[in-house]
Coordinates of C-alpha atoms in Angstrom, one line a residue:
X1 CA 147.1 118.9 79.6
X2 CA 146.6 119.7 83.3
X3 CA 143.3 118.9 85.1
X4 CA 140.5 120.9 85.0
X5 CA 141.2 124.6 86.6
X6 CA 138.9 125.6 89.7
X7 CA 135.8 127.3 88.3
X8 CA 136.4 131.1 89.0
X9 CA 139.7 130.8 86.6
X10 CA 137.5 129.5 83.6
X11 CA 135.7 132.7 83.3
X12 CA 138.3 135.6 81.8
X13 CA 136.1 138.8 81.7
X14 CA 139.2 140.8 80.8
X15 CA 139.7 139.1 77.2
X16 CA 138.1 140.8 74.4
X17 CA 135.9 138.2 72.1
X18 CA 137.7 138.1 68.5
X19 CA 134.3 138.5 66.8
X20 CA 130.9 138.0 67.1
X21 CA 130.8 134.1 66.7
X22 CA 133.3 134.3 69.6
X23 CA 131.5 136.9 71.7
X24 CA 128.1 134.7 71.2
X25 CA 129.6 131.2 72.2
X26 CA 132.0 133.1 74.7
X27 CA 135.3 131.2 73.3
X28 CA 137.6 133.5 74.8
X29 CA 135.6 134.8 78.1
X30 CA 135.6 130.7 78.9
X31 CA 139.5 130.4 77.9
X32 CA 139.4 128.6 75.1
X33 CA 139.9 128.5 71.4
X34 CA 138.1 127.3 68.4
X35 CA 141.2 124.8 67.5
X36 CA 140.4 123.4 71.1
X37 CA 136.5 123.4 70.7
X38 CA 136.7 121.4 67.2
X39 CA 139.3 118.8 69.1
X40 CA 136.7 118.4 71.8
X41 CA 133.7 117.9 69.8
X42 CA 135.7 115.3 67.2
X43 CA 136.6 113.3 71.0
X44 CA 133.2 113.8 72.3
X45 CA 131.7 112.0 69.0
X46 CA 134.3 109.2 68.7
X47 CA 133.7 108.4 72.6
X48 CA 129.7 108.7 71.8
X49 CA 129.5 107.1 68.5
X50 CA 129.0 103.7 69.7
X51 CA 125.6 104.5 70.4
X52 CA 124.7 104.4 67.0
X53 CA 125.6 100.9 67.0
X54 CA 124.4 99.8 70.3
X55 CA 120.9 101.7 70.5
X56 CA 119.9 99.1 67.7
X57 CA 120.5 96.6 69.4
X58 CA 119.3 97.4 72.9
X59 CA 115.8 98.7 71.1
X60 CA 115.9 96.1 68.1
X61 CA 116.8 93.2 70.3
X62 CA 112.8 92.8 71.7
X63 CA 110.1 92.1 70.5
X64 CA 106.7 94.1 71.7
X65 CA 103.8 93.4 72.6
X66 CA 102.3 92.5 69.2
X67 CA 105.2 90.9 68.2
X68 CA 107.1 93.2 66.4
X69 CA 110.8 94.0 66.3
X70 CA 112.4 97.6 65.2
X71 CA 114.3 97.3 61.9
X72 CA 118.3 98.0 62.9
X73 CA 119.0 99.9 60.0
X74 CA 116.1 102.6 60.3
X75 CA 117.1 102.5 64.2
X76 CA 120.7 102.9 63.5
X77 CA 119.6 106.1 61.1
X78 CA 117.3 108.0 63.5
X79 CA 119.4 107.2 66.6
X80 CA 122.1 109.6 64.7
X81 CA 119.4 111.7 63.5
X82 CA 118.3 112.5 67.1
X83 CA 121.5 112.6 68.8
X84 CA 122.9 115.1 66.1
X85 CA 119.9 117.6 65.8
X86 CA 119.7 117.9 69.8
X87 CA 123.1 118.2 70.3
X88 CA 123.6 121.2 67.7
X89 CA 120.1 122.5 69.0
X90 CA 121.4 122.2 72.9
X91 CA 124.9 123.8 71.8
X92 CA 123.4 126.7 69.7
X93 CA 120.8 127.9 72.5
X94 CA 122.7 126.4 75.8
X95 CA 126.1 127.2 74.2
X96 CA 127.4 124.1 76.7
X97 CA 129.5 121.7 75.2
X98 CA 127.0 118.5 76.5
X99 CA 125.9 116.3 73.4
X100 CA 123.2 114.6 73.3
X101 CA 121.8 110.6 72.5
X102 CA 119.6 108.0 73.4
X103 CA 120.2 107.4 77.1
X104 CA 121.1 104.0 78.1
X105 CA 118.8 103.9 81.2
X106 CA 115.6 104.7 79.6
X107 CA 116.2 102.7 75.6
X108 CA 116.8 99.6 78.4
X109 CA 114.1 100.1 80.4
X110 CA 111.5 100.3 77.5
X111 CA 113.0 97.1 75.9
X112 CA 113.1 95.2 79.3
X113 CA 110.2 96.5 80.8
X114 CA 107.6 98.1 78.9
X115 CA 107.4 96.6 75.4
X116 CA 106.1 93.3 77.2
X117 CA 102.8 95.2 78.4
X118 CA 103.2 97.5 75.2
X119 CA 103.7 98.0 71.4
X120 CA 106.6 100.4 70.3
X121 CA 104.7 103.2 69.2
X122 CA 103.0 103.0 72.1
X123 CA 106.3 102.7 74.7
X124 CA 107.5 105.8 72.5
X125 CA 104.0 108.2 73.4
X126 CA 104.9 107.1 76.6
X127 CA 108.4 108.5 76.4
X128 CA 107.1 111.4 74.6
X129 CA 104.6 112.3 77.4
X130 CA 107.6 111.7 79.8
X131 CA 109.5 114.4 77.8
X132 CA 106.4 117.1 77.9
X133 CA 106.2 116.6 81.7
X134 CA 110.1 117.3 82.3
X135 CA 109.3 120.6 79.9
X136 CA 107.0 121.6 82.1
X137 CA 108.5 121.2 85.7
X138 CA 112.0 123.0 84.0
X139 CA 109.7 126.0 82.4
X140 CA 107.9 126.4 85.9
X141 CA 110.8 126.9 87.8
X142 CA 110.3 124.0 89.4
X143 CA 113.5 121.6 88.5
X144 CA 115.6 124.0 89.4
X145 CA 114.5 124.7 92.4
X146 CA 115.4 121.0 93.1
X147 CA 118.6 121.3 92.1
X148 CA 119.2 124.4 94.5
X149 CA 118.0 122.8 96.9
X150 CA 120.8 119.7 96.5
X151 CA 123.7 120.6 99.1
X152 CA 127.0 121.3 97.3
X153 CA 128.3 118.6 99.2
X154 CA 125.9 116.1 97.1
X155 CA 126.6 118.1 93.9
X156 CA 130.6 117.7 94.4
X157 CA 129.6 113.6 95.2
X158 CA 127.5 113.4 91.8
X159 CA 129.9 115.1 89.7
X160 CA 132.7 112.3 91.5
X161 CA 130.0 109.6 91.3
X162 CA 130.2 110.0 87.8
X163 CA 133.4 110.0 87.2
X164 CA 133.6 106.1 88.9
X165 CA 130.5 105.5 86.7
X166 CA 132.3 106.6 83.7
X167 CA 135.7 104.9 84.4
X168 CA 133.8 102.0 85.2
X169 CA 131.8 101.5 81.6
X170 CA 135.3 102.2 80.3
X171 CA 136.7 99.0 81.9
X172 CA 134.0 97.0 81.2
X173 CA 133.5 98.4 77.4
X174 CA 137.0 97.5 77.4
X175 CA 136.6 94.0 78.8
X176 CA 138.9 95.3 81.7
X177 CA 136.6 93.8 84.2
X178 CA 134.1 91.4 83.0
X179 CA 131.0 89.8 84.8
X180 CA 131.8 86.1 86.3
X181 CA 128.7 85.1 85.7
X182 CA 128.9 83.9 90.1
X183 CA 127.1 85.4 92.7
X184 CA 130.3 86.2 94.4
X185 CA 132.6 87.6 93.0
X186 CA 130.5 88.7 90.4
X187 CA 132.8 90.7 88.8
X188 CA 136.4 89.4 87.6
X189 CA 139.6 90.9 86.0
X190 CA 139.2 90.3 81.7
X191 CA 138.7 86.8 80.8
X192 CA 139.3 84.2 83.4
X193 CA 141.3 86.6 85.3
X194 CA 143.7 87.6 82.4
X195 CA 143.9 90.5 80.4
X196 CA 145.8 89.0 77.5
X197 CA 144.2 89.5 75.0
X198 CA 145.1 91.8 72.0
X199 CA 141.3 93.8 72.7
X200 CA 142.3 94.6 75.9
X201 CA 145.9 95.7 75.6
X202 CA 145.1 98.2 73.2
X203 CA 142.8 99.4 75.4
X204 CA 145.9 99.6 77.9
X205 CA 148.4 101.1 75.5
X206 CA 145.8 103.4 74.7
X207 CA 145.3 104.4 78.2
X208 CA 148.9 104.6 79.4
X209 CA 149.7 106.7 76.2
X210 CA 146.7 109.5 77.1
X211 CA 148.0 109.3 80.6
X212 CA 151.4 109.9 79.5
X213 CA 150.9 112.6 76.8
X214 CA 148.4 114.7 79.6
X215 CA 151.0 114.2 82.4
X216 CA 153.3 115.8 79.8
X217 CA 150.7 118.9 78.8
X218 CA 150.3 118.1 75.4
X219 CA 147.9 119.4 73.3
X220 CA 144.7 116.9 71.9
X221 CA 146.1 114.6 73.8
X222 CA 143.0 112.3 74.3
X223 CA 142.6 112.9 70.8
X224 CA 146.0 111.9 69.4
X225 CA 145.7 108.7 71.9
X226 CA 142.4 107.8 70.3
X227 CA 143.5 107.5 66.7
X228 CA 146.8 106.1 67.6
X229 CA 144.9 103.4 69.0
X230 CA 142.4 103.2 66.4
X231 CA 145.3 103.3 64.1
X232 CA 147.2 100.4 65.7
X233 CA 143.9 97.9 66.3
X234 CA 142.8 98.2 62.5
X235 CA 146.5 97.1 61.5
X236 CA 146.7 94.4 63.8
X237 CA 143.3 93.3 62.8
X238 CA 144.3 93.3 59.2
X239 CA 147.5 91.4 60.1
X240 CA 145.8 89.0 62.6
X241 CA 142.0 88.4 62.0
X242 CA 140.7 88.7 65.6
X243 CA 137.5 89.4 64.7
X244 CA 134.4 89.9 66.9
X245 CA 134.0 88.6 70.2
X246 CA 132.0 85.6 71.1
X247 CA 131.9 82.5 73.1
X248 CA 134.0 80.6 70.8
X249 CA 136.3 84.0 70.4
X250 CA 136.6 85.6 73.8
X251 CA 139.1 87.2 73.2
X252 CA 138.1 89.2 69.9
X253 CA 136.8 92.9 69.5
X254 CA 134.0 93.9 72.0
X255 CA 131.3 95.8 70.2
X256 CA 133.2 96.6 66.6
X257 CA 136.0 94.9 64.7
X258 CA 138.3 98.2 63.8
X259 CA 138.2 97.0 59.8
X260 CA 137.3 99.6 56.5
X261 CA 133.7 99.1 55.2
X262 CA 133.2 97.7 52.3
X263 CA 130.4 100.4 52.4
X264 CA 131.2 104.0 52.8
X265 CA 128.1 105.9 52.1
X266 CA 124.2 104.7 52.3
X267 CA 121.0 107.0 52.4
X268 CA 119.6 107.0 55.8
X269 CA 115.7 105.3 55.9
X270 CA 113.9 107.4 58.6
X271 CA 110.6 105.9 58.2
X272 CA 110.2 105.4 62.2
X273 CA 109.9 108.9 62.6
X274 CA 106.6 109.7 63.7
X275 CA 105.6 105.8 64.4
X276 CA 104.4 107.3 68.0
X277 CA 100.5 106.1 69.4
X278 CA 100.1 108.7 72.7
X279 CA 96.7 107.3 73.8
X280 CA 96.4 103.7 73.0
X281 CA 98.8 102.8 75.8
X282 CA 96.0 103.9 79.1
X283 CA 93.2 101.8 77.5
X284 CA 95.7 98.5 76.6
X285 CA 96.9 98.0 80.2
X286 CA 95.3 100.7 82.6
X287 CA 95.5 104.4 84.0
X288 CA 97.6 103.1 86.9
X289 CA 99.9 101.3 85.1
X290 CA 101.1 103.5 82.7
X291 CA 101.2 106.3 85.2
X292 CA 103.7 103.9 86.9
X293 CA 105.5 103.5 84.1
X294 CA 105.8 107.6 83.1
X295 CA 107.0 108.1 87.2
X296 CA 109.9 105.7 86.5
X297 CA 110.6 107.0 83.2
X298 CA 110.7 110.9 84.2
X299 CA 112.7 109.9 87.7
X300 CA 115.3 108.6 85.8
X301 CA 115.2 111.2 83.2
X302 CA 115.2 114.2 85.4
X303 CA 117.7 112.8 88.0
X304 CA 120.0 111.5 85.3
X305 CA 120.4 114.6 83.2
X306 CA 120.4 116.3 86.7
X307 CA 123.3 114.7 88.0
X308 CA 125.2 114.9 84.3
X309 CA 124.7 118.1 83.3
X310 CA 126.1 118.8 87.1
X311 CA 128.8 117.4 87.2
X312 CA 129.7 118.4 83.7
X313 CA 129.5 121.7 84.6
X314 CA 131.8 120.9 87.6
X315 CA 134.7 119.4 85.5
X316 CA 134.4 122.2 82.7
X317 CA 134.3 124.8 85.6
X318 CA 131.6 126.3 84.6
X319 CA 129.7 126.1 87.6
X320 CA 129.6 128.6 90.4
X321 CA 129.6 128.0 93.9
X322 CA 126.5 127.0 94.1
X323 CA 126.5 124.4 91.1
X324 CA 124.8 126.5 89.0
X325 CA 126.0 127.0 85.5
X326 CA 125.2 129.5 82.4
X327 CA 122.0 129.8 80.8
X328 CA 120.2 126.6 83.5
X329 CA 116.9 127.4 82.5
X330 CA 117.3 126.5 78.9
X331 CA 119.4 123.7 79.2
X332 CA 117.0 122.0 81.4
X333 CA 114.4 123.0 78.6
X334 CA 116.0 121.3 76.0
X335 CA 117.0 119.0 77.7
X336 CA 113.5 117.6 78.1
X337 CA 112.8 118.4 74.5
X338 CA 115.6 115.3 73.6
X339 CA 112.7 113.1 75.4
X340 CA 109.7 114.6 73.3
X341 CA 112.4 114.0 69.8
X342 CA 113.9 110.8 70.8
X343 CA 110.6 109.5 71.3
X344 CA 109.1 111.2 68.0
X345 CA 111.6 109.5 66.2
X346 CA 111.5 106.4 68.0
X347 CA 115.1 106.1 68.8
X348 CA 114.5 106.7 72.6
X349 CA 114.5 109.6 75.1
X350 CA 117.6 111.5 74.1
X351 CA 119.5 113.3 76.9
X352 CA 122.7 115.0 78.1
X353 CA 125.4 111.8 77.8
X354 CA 127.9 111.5 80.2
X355 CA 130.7 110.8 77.7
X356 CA 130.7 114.4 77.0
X357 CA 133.4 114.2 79.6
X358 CA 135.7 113.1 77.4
X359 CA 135.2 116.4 75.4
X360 CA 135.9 118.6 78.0
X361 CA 138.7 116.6 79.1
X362 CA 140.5 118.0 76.4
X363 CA 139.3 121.6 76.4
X364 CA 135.6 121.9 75.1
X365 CA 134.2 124.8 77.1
X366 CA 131.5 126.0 74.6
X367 CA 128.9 125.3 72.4
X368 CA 131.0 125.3 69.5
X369 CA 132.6 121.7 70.1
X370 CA 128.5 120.9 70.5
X371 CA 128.1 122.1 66.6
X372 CA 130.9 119.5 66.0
X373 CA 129.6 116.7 67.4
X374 CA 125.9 117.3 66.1
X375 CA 127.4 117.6 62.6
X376 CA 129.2 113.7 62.7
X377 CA 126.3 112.8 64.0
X378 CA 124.5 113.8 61.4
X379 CA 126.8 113.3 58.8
X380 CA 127.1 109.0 60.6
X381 CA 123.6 108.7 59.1
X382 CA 125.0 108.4 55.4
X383 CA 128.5 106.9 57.2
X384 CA 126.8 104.5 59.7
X385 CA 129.3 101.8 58.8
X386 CA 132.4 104.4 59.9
X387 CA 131.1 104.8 62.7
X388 CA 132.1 100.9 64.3
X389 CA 136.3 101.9 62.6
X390 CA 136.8 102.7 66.2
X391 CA 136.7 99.5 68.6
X392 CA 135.4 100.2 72.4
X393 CA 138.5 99.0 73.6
X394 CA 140.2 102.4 72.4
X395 CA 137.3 104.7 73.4
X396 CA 136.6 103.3 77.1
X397 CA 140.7 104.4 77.5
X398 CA 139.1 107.9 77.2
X399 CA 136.4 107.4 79.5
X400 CA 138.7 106.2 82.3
X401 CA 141.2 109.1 82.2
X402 CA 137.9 111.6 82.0
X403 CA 137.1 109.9 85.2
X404 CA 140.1 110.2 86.8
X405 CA 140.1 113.9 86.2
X406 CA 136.0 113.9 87.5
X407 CA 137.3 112.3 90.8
X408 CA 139.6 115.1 91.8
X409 CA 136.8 117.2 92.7
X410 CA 136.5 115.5 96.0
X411 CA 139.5 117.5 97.5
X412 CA 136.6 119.6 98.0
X413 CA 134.7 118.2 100.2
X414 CA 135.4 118.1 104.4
X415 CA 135.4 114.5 105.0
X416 CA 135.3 115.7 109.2
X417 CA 131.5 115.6 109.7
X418 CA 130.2 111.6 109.4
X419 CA 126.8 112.9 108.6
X420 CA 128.6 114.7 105.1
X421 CA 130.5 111.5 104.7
X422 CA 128.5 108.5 105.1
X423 CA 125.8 110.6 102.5
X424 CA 128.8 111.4 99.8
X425 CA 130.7 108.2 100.1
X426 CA 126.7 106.6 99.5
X427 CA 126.3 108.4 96.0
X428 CA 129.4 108.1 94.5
X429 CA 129.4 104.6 95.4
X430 CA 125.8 103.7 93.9
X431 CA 126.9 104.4 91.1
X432 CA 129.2 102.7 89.2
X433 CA 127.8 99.5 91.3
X434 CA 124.3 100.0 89.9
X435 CA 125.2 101.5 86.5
X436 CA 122.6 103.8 87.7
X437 CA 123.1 107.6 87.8
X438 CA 119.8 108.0 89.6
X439 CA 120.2 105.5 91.7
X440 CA 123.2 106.8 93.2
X441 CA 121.4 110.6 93.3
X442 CA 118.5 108.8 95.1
X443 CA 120.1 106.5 97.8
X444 CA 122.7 110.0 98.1
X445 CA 119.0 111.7 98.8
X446 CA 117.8 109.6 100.8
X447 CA 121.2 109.2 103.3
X448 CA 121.8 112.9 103.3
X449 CA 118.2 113.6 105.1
X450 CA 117.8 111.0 107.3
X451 CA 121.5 110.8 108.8
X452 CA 121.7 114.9 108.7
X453 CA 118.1 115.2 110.1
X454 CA 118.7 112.9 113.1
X455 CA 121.7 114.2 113.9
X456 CA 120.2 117.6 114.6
X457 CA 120.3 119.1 111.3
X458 CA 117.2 118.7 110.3
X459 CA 117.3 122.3 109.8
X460 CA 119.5 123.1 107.1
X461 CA 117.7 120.6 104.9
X462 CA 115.3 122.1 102.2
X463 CA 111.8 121.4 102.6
X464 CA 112.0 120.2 98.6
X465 CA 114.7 118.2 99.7
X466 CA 112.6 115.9 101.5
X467 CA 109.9 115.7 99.0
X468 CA 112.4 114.5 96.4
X469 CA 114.1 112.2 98.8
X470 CA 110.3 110.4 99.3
X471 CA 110.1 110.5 95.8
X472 CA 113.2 108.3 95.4
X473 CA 111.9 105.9 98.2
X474 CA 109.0 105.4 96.3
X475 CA 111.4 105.0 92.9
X476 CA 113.0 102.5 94.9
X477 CA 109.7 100.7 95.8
X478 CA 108.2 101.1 92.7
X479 CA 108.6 97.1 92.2
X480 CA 106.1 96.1 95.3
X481 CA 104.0 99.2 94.8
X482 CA 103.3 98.1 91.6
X483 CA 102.3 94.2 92.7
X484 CA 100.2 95.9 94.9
X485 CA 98.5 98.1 93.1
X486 CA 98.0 95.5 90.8
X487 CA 96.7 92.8 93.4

């Protein structure tokens, strides 16, 4: 497998489709094939699939307001619910192959910062109401006419800037790099600056032998590396008993020990669905406060799915000079629609997940590999316990190489003009060092105005441009404001 072709040689308007499912999802006009679509929505599920395991415990981990803690198990089962219906839904009227979950910005926001002032119900109507506004501004127009207004120059550093982010969740899902636990350096190399451990040199073999098999153009390359891996950890677990790791086992599996269940099958309980309270929430702890807390929480969703679906579209080449890509309107529709089910269902504001990547890394152009990866989704809430066979360490190999291949699209940027630099090199460094998609899109924002407008550009930047880049400086406030506001 090479990389990713430039974006005019995606689109063949000279191929016939094959049939009408082909001429609907555009299979052949985007050069692909439905052998290719399948691999890329089985690769996009086995990279995303950990979110059925870790949503849980990022939501069930905290206790609310009134004391109460999410069940795991019903968590677990509407988390898979979610992901899978909005992913099929996004894929059948978007016909892009981004899936969908719970995004790990938002389910870690609510259970850090909202839940304390909040019960769940109520933290959910809040997502909800998050969800309906993001409808709104991408019905009106009005979200994409902020992303037009985004320089392509920004767009290119996005779509890069996610590719570090990715690669870098990789190494650390992969216990590549680890924290220290010091204020400097606060990151290290695996533990106590060794990677031996067995964890972590599956997750090299895993890499080296996708790297290997796409240098030599192989077909399903990621996805042959993935079960190879998968394959190898669960007989050296069964040979060696690693187990899960800990402080007394550093050195185990990170977030699932690659064993058979003893389970197979189990009837999903849904019974959060519908646990959502959309008014209690102004009267428990103010107008101000929760309008605060709906600012942060549709910032981070419409800047996030933004700046994925972007550079998505970027690597799949299905983006036109401008950025653009198929059917924008609806995608940004829907894509605000995962907020209004993922907080319905209580599992959390679902949205366009990065790891998609790793789908379209080996050839998913269409909606089709979507279907796919809705389906095991779906089909992971009677199979919740397969869903941990495959240990991180193999999956974050995937994620690396998809950033790799992300971070060749900044041959295309001119690296001559400082005020295009400093901007670029701003975003796809936030990043990864703030795990923060946004965050990177907003301090990107902010750079790109201020350098470009006082060095005489001011221009050539769109009026919008500015609002949004206030926007972020208040974001980035919001801490103070809030103190403020509530002194």
């Amino acid at each position: 497998m090479s990389t990713t072709p430039a974006p005019e040689t995606i689109v063949d308007d000279t191929r016939p489709p094959k049939n009408g499912f082909d001429k609907y999802f555009e299979i052949t006009k985007r050069g692909s094939t439905l052998g290719t679509e399948v691999r890329g929505g089985i690769v996009t599920f086995v990279t995303m699939a950990y979110i059925v395991i870790l949503n849980p415990i990022i939501l069930g981990g905290t206790k609310d307001v009134a004391g109460t803690i999410l069940d795991g198990q019903q968590l677990a089962a509407v988390t898979a619910l979610t992901a899978g219906v909005m992913t099929i839904l996004f894929g059948l009227i978007s016909r892009l192959p981004f899936a969908f979950a719970a995004g790990l910005g938002i389910n870690s926001f609510l259970a850090v910062s909202v839940v304390g002032q909040l019960t769940w119900p109520e933290a959910m109507g809040l997502v909800v109401i998050n969800g309906l506004i993001i409808v709104l501004l991408s019905a009106t127009g009005l979200r994409r006419m902020i992303m037009n207004a985004v320089p392509m120059e920004l767009k290119i550093a996005i779509t890069v800037g996610i590719g570090m982010f990715i690669a870098f969740i990789g190494l650390v899902d992969a216990g590549f790099v680890t924290a220290t636990g010091l204020s400097s350096p606060p990151v290290g190399l695996g533990v106590g600056g060794s990677v031996a451990t067995i964890p972590v040199l599956l997750f090299v073999l895993t890499l080296l032998l996708a790297g290997i098999l796409m240098a030599r153009k192989v077909k399903a390359a990621l996805l042959i590396a993935l079960v190879s891996g998968t394959v190898i950890s669960m007989i050296i677990e069964a040979i060696w008993h690693i187990g899960a790791r800990s402080d007394d086992n550093p050195g185990g599996w990170g977030m699932s020990v690659p064993t058979l269940p003893t389970q197979w099958f189990s009837l999903p309980d849904l019974s959060l669905v519908g646990q959502v309270d959309l008014v209690t929430s102004w009267g428990r702890i103010g107008v101000i406060a929760c309008v605060m807390l709906v600012f942060t929480l549709v910032f981070t969703n419409f800047f996030d799915a933004m700046g994925t679906m972007t550079g998505l579209a970027e690597e799949a080449g299905l983006a036109d000079k401008k950025g653009d890509f198929p059917r924008l309107k609806s995608a940004l529709i829907i894509e605000g629609v995962g907020a209004v089910v993922g907080g319905g269902t209580s599992g959390s504001s679902n949205t366009v997940f990065v790891e998609s990547a790793s789908g379209i890394g080996e050839g998913a152009r269409t909606g089709v590999a979507n279907l796919v990866t809705g389906v095991l989704f779906l089909l992971a809430m009677f199979i919740t316990p397969l869903t941990s066979i495959v240990p991180s360490e193999v999956a974050a190999a995937a994620l690396v190489i998809v950033g790799a291949l992300m971070m060749s699209q900044i041959r295309r940027v001119d690296f001559s003009d400082m005020s295009v630099l400093i901007p670029v090199f701003i975003t796809v460094a936030i990043m990864p060092f703030t795990y923060s998609i946004a965050n990177g899109i907003g301090a990107g924002f902010i750079a790109w105005v201020v350098i470009r407008s006082l060095s005489g550009k001011a221009r050539q930047i769109s009026p919008l441009l500015w609002i949004v880049a206030a926007g972020f400086a208040i974001y980035f406030a919001r801490g103070p404001i809030e103190t403020l506001i509530g002194g």
